[in-house]
PDB file of C-alpha atoms in Angstrom:
ATOM      1  CA  UNK A  24      14.269  -4.128  11.370  1.00 83.00           C
ATOM      2  CA  UNK A  25      10.517  -5.451  10.245  1.00 87.00           C
ATOM      3  CA  UNK A  26      10.431  -6.826   6.570  1.00 92.00           C
ATOM      4  CA  UNK A  27       8.249  -8.574   4.316  1.00 95.00           C
ATOM      5  CA  UNK A  28       9.440 -11.135   1.765  1.00 96.00           C
ATOM      6  CA  UNK A  29       7.350 -12.392  -1.129  1.00 96.00           C
ATOM      7  CA  UNK A  30       7.927 -14.905  -3.982  1.00 88.00           C
ATOM      8  CA  UNK A  31       9.335 -13.250  -7.034  1.00 83.00           C
ATOM      9  CA  UNK A  32       7.062 -12.897  -9.920  1.00 84.00           C
ATOM     10  CA  UNK A  33       5.742 -12.389 -12.508  1.00 94.00           C
ATOM     11  CA  UNK A  34       3.589 -15.533 -12.069  1.00 96.00           C
ATOM     12  CA  UNK A  35       1.547 -16.731 -15.028  1.00 97.00           C
ATOM     13  CA  UNK A  36      -1.262 -19.346 -14.535  1.00 97.00           C
ATOM     14  CA  UNK A  37      -4.164 -20.545 -16.796  1.00 97.00           C
ATOM     15  CA  UNK A  38      -7.586 -19.998 -15.826  1.00 97.00           C
ATOM     16  CA  UNK A  39      -8.945 -22.396 -13.091  1.00 97.00           C
ATOM     17  CA  UNK A  40      -5.480 -23.331 -11.933  1.00 97.00           C
ATOM     18  CA  UNK A  41      -4.485 -23.285  -8.032  1.00 97.00           C
ATOM     19  CA  UNK A  42      -2.559 -20.455  -6.893  1.00 97.00           C
ATOM     20  CA  UNK A  43      -0.149 -20.056  -3.908  1.00 97.00           C
ATOM     21  CA  UNK A  44       2.006 -16.825  -3.473  1.00 97.00           C
ATOM     22  CA  UNK A  45       4.510 -17.189  -0.570  1.00 97.00           C
ATOM     23  CA  UNK A  46       4.994 -14.574   1.888  1.00 98.00           C
ATOM     24  CA  UNK A  47       7.240 -14.637   4.906  1.00 97.00           C
ATOM     25  CA  UNK A  48       8.124 -11.801   7.505  1.00 96.00           C
ATOM     26  CA  UNK A  49      10.424 -10.746  10.091  1.00 94.00           C
ATOM     27  CA  UNK A  50       9.024  -8.798  12.982  1.00 90.00           C
ATOM     28  CA  UNK A  51       9.214  -8.535  16.527  1.00 83.00           C
ATOM     29  CA  UNK A  52       5.972  -9.129  18.768  1.00 83.00           C
ATOM     30  CA  UNK A  53       2.921 -10.167  17.224  1.00 86.00           C
ATOM     31  CA  UNK A  54       2.198  -8.080  13.863  1.00 91.00           C
ATOM     32  CA  UNK A  55      -1.050  -8.049  12.055  1.00 91.00           C
ATOM     33  CA  UNK A  56      -0.689  -9.250   8.566  1.00 94.00           C
ATOM     34  CA  UNK A  57      -2.428  -8.472   5.358  1.00 95.00           C
ATOM     35  CA  UNK A  58      -2.724  -8.970   1.722  1.00 97.00           C
ATOM     36  CA  UNK A  59      -3.517  -6.072  -0.640  1.00 96.00           C
ATOM     37  CA  UNK A  60      -4.377  -6.383  -4.288  1.00 97.00           C
ATOM     38  CA  UNK A  61      -3.649  -3.785  -7.044  1.00 95.00           C
ATOM     39  CA  UNK A  62      -5.532  -4.027 -10.355  1.00 94.00           C
ATOM     40  CA  UNK A  63      -3.883  -2.283 -13.348  1.00 89.00           C
ATOM     41  CA  UNK A  64      -4.202   1.491 -12.795  1.00 86.00           C
ATOM     42  CA  UNK A  65      -5.720   1.404  -9.294  1.00 88.00           C
ATOM     43  CA  UNK A  66      -4.790   1.880  -5.821  1.00 89.00           C
ATOM     44  CA  UNK A  67      -4.370  -1.051  -3.537  1.00 92.00           C
ATOM     45  CA  UNK A  68      -7.364  -2.635  -1.904  1.00 93.00           C
ATOM     46  CA  UNK A  69      -7.338  -4.772   1.102  1.00 93.00           C
ATOM     47  CA  UNK A  70      -7.895  -8.392   0.425  1.00 96.00           C
ATOM     48  CA  UNK A  71      -7.950 -10.025   3.760  1.00 96.00           C
ATOM     49  CA  UNK A  72      -6.063  -9.791   7.074  1.00 94.00           C
ATOM     50  CA  UNK A  73      -5.201 -11.855   9.927  1.00 94.00           C
ATOM     51  CA  UNK A  74      -4.369 -10.271  13.380  1.00 90.00           C
ATOM     52  CA  UNK A  75      -3.065 -13.279  15.601  1.00 91.00           C
ATOM     53  CA  UNK A  76      -1.277 -16.647  15.235  1.00 92.00           C
ATOM     54  CA  UNK A  77      -3.456 -19.467  13.576  1.00 95.00           C
ATOM     55  CA  UNK A  78      -6.117 -16.956  12.186  1.00 95.00           C
ATOM     56  CA  UNK A  79      -7.176 -17.374   8.563  1.00 97.00           C
ATOM     57  CA  UNK A  80      -8.073 -14.457   6.739  1.00 96.00           C
ATOM     58  CA  UNK A  81     -10.379 -15.309   3.478  1.00 97.00           C
ATOM     59  CA  UNK A  82     -12.141 -13.126   0.890  1.00 97.00           C
ATOM     60  CA  UNK A  83     -13.319 -13.721  -2.840  1.00 95.00           C
ATOM     61  CA  UNK A  84     -12.017 -17.310  -2.656  1.00 97.00           C
ATOM     62  CA  UNK A  85      -8.533 -16.214  -1.368  1.00 98.00           C
ATOM     63  CA  UNK A  86      -7.203 -17.551   1.895  1.00 98.00           C
ATOM     64  CA  UNK A  87      -4.195 -17.143   3.888  1.00 98.00           C
ATOM     65  CA  UNK A  88      -3.350 -18.411   7.452  1.00 98.00           C
ATOM     66  CA  UNK A  89      -1.251 -16.747  10.070  1.00 97.00           C
ATOM     67  CA  UNK A  90       1.644 -19.108  10.752  1.00 96.00           C
ATOM     68  CA  UNK A  91       3.685 -17.901  13.674  1.00 93.00           C
ATOM     69  CA  UNK A  92       5.905 -20.756  13.904  1.00 94.00           C
ATOM     70  CA  UNK A  93       7.040 -20.413  10.154  1.00 95.00           C
ATOM     71  CA  UNK A  94       6.586 -16.578  10.067  1.00 95.00           C
ATOM     72  CA  UNK A  95       4.546 -16.867   6.863  1.00 97.00           C
ATOM     73  CA  UNK A  96       1.176 -15.775   5.574  1.00 98.00           C
ATOM     74  CA  UNK A  97       0.794 -17.652   2.186  1.00 98.00           C
ATOM     75  CA  UNK A  98      -1.970 -16.608  -0.116  1.00 98.00           C
ATOM     76  CA  UNK A  99      -3.912 -19.464  -1.824  1.00 98.00           C
ATOM     77  CA  UNK A 100      -6.678 -19.560  -4.256  1.00 98.00           C
ATOM     78  CA  UNK A 101      -8.242 -22.933  -5.562  1.00 96.00           C
ATOM     79  CA  UNK A 102      -9.231 -21.735  -9.128  1.00 96.00           C
ATOM     80  CA  UNK A 103      -8.052 -18.560 -10.464  1.00 97.00           C
ATOM     81  CA  UNK A 104      -9.913 -16.488 -12.911  1.00 97.00           C
ATOM     82  CA  UNK A 105      -8.739 -14.019 -15.615  1.00 97.00           C
ATOM     83  CA  UNK A 106     -10.082 -11.157 -13.454  1.00 96.00           C
ATOM     84  CA  UNK A 107      -7.557 -12.088 -10.456  1.00 97.00           C
ATOM     85  CA  UNK A 108      -4.879 -10.687 -12.598  1.00 97.00           C
ATOM     86  CA  UNK A 109      -3.111  -8.003 -10.632  1.00 97.00           C
ATOM     87  CA  UNK A 110      -0.095  -7.472  -8.402  1.00 96.00           C
ATOM     88  CA  UNK A 111      -0.475  -8.935  -4.833  1.00 97.00           C
ATOM     89  CA  UNK A 112       1.268  -7.333  -1.839  1.00 96.00           C
ATOM     90  CA  UNK A 113       1.852  -8.922   1.468  1.00 97.00           C
ATOM     91  CA  UNK A 114       2.137  -6.379   4.357  1.00 94.00           C
ATOM     92  CA  UNK A 115       2.423  -6.294   8.116  1.00 92.00           C
ATOM     93  CA  UNK A 116       1.825  -3.629  10.972  1.00 88.00           C
ATOM     94  CA  UNK A 117       2.747  -3.828  14.621  1.00 80.00           C
ATOM     95  CA  UNK A 118       0.498  -1.448  16.334  1.00 70.00           C
ATOM     96  CA  UNK A 119      -2.397   0.676  15.377  1.00 58.00           C
ATOM     97  CA  UNK A 120      -0.168   3.709  14.439  1.00 61.00           C
ATOM     98  CA  UNK A 121       2.596   2.050  13.318  1.00 69.00           C
ATOM     99  CA  UNK A 122       3.618   1.917   9.659  1.00 77.00           C
ATOM    100  CA  UNK A 123       2.369  -0.841   7.475  1.00 85.00           C
ATOM    101  CA  UNK A 124       5.223  -2.215   5.768  1.00 89.00           C
ATOM    102  CA  UNK A 125       4.774  -3.907   2.355  1.00 92.00           C
ATOM    103  CA  UNK A 126       6.354  -6.716   0.449  1.00 95.00           C
ATOM    104  CA  UNK A 127       7.877  -6.156  -3.005  1.00 94.00           C
ATOM    105  CA  UNK A 128       4.540  -7.379  -4.574  1.00 95.00           C
ATOM    106  CA  UNK A 129       4.055 -10.164  -6.842  1.00 96.00           C
ATOM    107  CA  UNK A 130       2.374  -9.765 -10.339  1.00 96.00           C
ATOM    108  CA  UNK A 131      -0.028 -12.354 -11.428  1.00 97.00           C
ATOM    109  CA  UNK A 132      -1.344 -13.012 -14.861  1.00 97.00           C
ATOM    110  CA  UNK A 133      -4.049 -15.362 -15.562  1.00 97.00           C
ATOM    111  CA  UNK A 134      -4.681 -16.417 -19.244  1.00 97.00           C
ATOM    112  CA  UNK A 135      -7.961 -18.106 -20.590  1.00 95.00           C
TER     113      UNK A 135
ATOM    114  CA  UNK B   7     -18.706   8.845  -3.091  1.00 61.00           C
ATOM    115  CA  UNK B   8     -14.985   8.070  -3.223  1.00 68.00           C
ATOM    116  CA  UNK B   9     -13.546   7.364   0.187  1.00 91.00           C
ATOM    117  CA  UNK B  10      -9.777   8.396  -0.370  1.00 95.00           C
ATOM    118  CA  UNK B  11      -9.674  11.099  -3.132  1.00 95.00           C
ATOM    119  CA  UNK B  12      -6.447  12.600  -4.573  1.00 96.00           C
ATOM    120  CA  UNK B  13      -5.888  15.238  -7.310  1.00 96.00           C
ATOM    121  CA  UNK B  14      -4.559  15.503  -9.640  1.00 96.00           C
ATOM    122  CA  UNK B  15      -4.621  11.797 -11.163  1.00 95.00           C
ATOM    123  CA  UNK B  16      -1.775  12.639 -13.643  1.00 96.00           C
ATOM    124  CA  UNK B  17       0.806  15.134 -13.551  1.00 96.00           C
ATOM    125  CA  UNK B  18       3.401  15.840 -16.106  1.00 97.00           C
ATOM    126  CA  UNK B  19       5.980  18.583 -15.249  1.00 97.00           C
ATOM    127  CA  UNK B  20       9.504  19.875 -15.804  1.00 97.00           C
ATOM    128  CA  UNK B  21      12.430  19.631 -13.545  1.00 97.00           C
ATOM    129  CA  UNK B  22      12.927  22.246 -11.226  1.00 97.00           C
ATOM    130  CA  UNK B  23       9.089  22.951 -10.829  1.00 97.00           C
ATOM    131  CA  UNK B  24       6.991  22.878  -7.665  1.00 97.00           C
ATOM    132  CA  UNK B  25       3.897  20.739  -7.493  1.00 97.00           C
ATOM    133  CA  UNK B  26       1.154  19.831  -5.018  1.00 97.00           C
ATOM    134  CA  UNK B  27      -0.942  16.750  -4.803  1.00 98.00           C
ATOM    135  CA  UNK B  28      -4.085  17.055  -2.638  1.00 97.00           C
ATOM    136  CA  UNK B  29      -5.887  14.345  -0.868  1.00 97.00           C
ATOM    137  CA  UNK B  30      -8.925  14.186   1.119  1.00 97.00           C
ATOM    138  CA  UNK B  31     -10.764  11.106   2.989  1.00 96.00           C
ATOM    139  CA  UNK B  32     -14.276  11.020   3.758  1.00 95.00           C
ATOM    140  CA  UNK B  33     -14.107   7.856   6.157  1.00 93.00           C
ATOM    141  CA  UNK B  34     -13.825   9.599   9.456  1.00 92.00           C
ATOM    142  CA  UNK B  35     -10.332   8.157   9.861  1.00 91.00           C
ATOM    143  CA  UNK B  36      -7.631   9.606  12.302  1.00 89.00           C
ATOM    144  CA  UNK B  37      -4.726   8.818  10.544  1.00 90.00           C
ATOM    145  CA  UNK B  38      -3.452   9.478   7.004  1.00 92.00           C
ATOM    146  CA  UNK B  39      -0.218   8.510   4.780  1.00 93.00           C
ATOM    147  CA  UNK B  40       1.573   9.211   1.774  1.00 95.00           C
ATOM    148  CA  UNK B  41       3.247   6.372   0.196  1.00 94.00           C
ATOM    149  CA  UNK B  42       5.496   6.300  -2.907  1.00 95.00           C
ATOM    150  CA  UNK B  43       5.308   3.530  -5.828  1.00 95.00           C
ATOM    151  CA  UNK B  44       8.246   3.088  -7.955  1.00 92.00           C
ATOM    152  CA  UNK B  45       8.399   1.794 -11.466  1.00 90.00           C
ATOM    153  CA  UNK B  46       9.069  -1.827 -10.024  1.00 89.00           C
ATOM    154  CA  UNK B  47       5.724  -1.480  -7.865  1.00 90.00           C
ATOM    155  CA  UNK B  48       7.775  -1.296  -4.713  1.00 92.00           C
ATOM    156  CA  UNK B  49       5.933   0.691  -2.058  1.00 92.00           C
ATOM    157  CA  UNK B  50       7.432   2.955   0.447  1.00 90.00           C
ATOM    158  CA  UNK B  51       5.860   4.978   3.322  1.00 90.00           C
ATOM    159  CA  UNK B  52       6.842   8.757   3.028  1.00 93.00           C
ATOM    160  CA  UNK B  53       4.704  10.225   5.832  1.00 91.00           C
ATOM    161  CA  UNK B  54       2.185   9.588   8.276  1.00 90.00           C
ATOM    162  CA  UNK B  55      -0.255  11.825  10.368  1.00 90.00           C
ATOM    163  CA  UNK B  56      -2.662  11.250  13.127  1.00 87.00           C
ATOM    164  CA  UNK B  57      -5.099  14.103  13.781  1.00 86.00           C
ATOM    165  CA  UNK B  58      -3.066  16.504  12.037  1.00 84.00           C
ATOM    166  CA  UNK B  59       0.172  15.534  13.924  1.00 87.00           C
ATOM    167  CA  UNK B  60       3.179  14.109  12.043  1.00 88.00           C
ATOM    168  CA  UNK B  61       4.063  10.720  13.386  1.00 85.00           C
ATOM    169  CA  UNK B  62       6.055   8.986  10.854  1.00 82.00           C
ATOM    170  CA  UNK B  63       8.378  10.647   8.542  1.00 84.00           C
ATOM    171  CA  UNK B  64      10.727   8.196   6.589  1.00 83.00           C
ATOM    172  CA  UNK B  65      13.996   9.202   5.145  1.00 79.00           C
ATOM    173  CA  UNK B  66      12.546  11.592   2.416  1.00 88.00           C
ATOM    174  CA  UNK B  67      14.246  14.662   0.959  1.00 91.00           C
ATOM    175  CA  UNK B  68      13.201  17.906   2.587  1.00 91.00           C
ATOM    176  CA  UNK B  69      11.849  19.042  -0.923  1.00 95.00           C
ATOM    177  CA  UNK B  70       8.823  16.915   0.142  1.00 95.00           C
ATOM    178  CA  UNK B  71       6.564  18.737   2.597  1.00 94.00           C
ATOM    179  CA  UNK B  72       3.181  17.239   3.750  1.00 94.00           C
ATOM    180  CA  UNK B  73       0.663  19.566   5.218  1.00 94.00           C
ATOM    181  CA  UNK B  74      -2.617  18.540   7.132  1.00 93.00           C
ATOM    182  CA  UNK B  75      -5.221  21.277   7.378  1.00 92.00           C
ATOM    183  CA  UNK B  76      -7.576  19.076   9.166  1.00 92.00           C
ATOM    184  CA  UNK B  77      -7.549  15.210   9.775  1.00 89.00           C
ATOM    185  CA  UNK B  78      -9.420  14.851   6.811  1.00 94.00           C
ATOM    186  CA  UNK B  79      -6.916  16.122   4.482  1.00 96.00           C
ATOM    187  CA  UNK B  80      -3.290  15.375   3.767  1.00 96.00           C
ATOM    188  CA  UNK B  81      -1.493  17.302   0.830  1.00 97.00           C
ATOM    189  CA  UNK B  82       1.957  16.706  -0.429  1.00 97.00           C
ATOM    190  CA  UNK B  83       3.933  19.489  -1.844  1.00 97.00           C
ATOM    191  CA  UNK B  84       7.238  19.069  -3.811  1.00 96.00           C
ATOM    192  CA  UNK B  85       9.746  21.620  -4.357  1.00 96.00           C
ATOM    193  CA  UNK B  86      12.469  21.605  -7.155  1.00 97.00           C
ATOM    194  CA  UNK B  87      11.138  18.379  -8.755  1.00 97.00           C
ATOM    195  CA  UNK B  88      13.774  15.895 -10.032  1.00 96.00           C
ATOM    196  CA  UNK B  89      13.649  13.088 -12.491  1.00 96.00           C
ATOM    197  CA  UNK B  90      13.862  10.525  -9.682  1.00 94.00           C
ATOM    198  CA  UNK B  91      10.620  11.914  -8.232  1.00 96.00           C
ATOM    199  CA  UNK B  92       8.802  10.340 -11.098  1.00 97.00           C
ATOM    200  CA  UNK B  93       6.527   7.774  -9.470  1.00 96.00           C
ATOM    201  CA  UNK B  94       3.016   7.031  -8.440  1.00 96.00           C
ATOM    202  CA  UNK B  95       1.962   8.579  -5.224  1.00 97.00           C
ATOM    203  CA  UNK B  96      -0.636   7.242  -2.970  1.00 95.00           C
ATOM    204  CA  UNK B  97      -2.437   8.587  -0.443  1.00 96.00           C
ATOM    205  CA  UNK B  98      -4.169   6.538   2.174  1.00 93.00           C
ATOM    206  CA  UNK B  99      -5.941   6.687   5.406  1.00 92.00           C
ATOM    207  CA  UNK B 100      -6.888   4.105   8.236  1.00 89.00           C
ATOM    208  CA  UNK B 101      -8.939   4.027  11.613  1.00 84.00           C
ATOM    209  CA  UNK B 102      -7.440   2.282  14.620  1.00 68.00           C
ATOM    210  CA  UNK B 103      -6.608  -1.411  13.535  1.00 56.00           C
ATOM    211  CA  UNK B 104      -4.110  -0.929  10.764  1.00 68.00           C
ATOM    212  CA  UNK B 105      -6.346  -1.672   7.737  1.00 82.00           C
ATOM    213  CA  UNK B 106      -5.241   0.952   5.056  1.00 88.00           C
ATOM    214  CA  UNK B 107      -7.571   2.562   2.472  1.00 91.00           C
ATOM    215  CA  UNK B 108      -5.759   3.866  -0.531  1.00 92.00           C
ATOM    216  CA  UNK B 109      -6.856   6.422  -2.902  1.00 94.00           C
ATOM    217  CA  UNK B 110      -6.388   5.807  -6.803  1.00 92.00           C
ATOM    218  CA  UNK B 111      -2.948   7.248  -6.886  1.00 94.00           C
ATOM    219  CA  UNK B 112      -1.396  10.294  -8.729  1.00 96.00           C
ATOM    220  CA  UNK B 113       0.962   9.610 -11.479  1.00 96.00           C
ATOM    221  CA  UNK B 114       3.743  12.050 -11.361  1.00 97.00           C
ATOM    222  CA  UNK B 115       6.094  12.043 -14.305  1.00 97.00           C
ATOM    223  CA  UNK B 116       9.059  14.678 -14.299  1.00 97.00           C
ATOM    224  CA  UNK B 117      10.606  15.525 -17.763  1.00 97.00           C
TER     225      UNK B 117
END
């Protein structure tokens, strides 16, 4: 069945460091891919998404490119801030009414 | 205005009790969901409704029963609560196009 794999956390970075969180997926067809972020004590918020191969999603300085050949959707940010500390979830969905499948989440802590 | 709201936010109850969590969305979306997040942050879908019709029912004990009186509401009723039901339950909704909008979560603790 469909699945999403993310790099294990927790990840701890110093402020202004470069961030990469790896995400790979297994799915038939051409799923849509998402990154969601969960701040402490809150629900998940959509961070960015891409709906077809080679699309790049971007938001708040974060980027991820849909790579069909490597079935990957890695999240990157050039310079992280303390306020980026959160849990990041990679996710996929195949159709409009299909369930969204989430990866296990990667916890990020950014220290001053 | 909160887009997806769920109540209560915190719920502590004893084993064997029956409890409900209510959810409402004011986004006009057709599809609503319940997700369960365990202590390791792992998210698992439980149910999905589209225009009040059940479309996804994952392997969930039948002690869990969703009810959708209209497309803006999806409530979750849990009978005979067990310790393993302790988790955060998220309601969510989406229009066509997959993007999901989550509520703030309901923290359920069974003692």
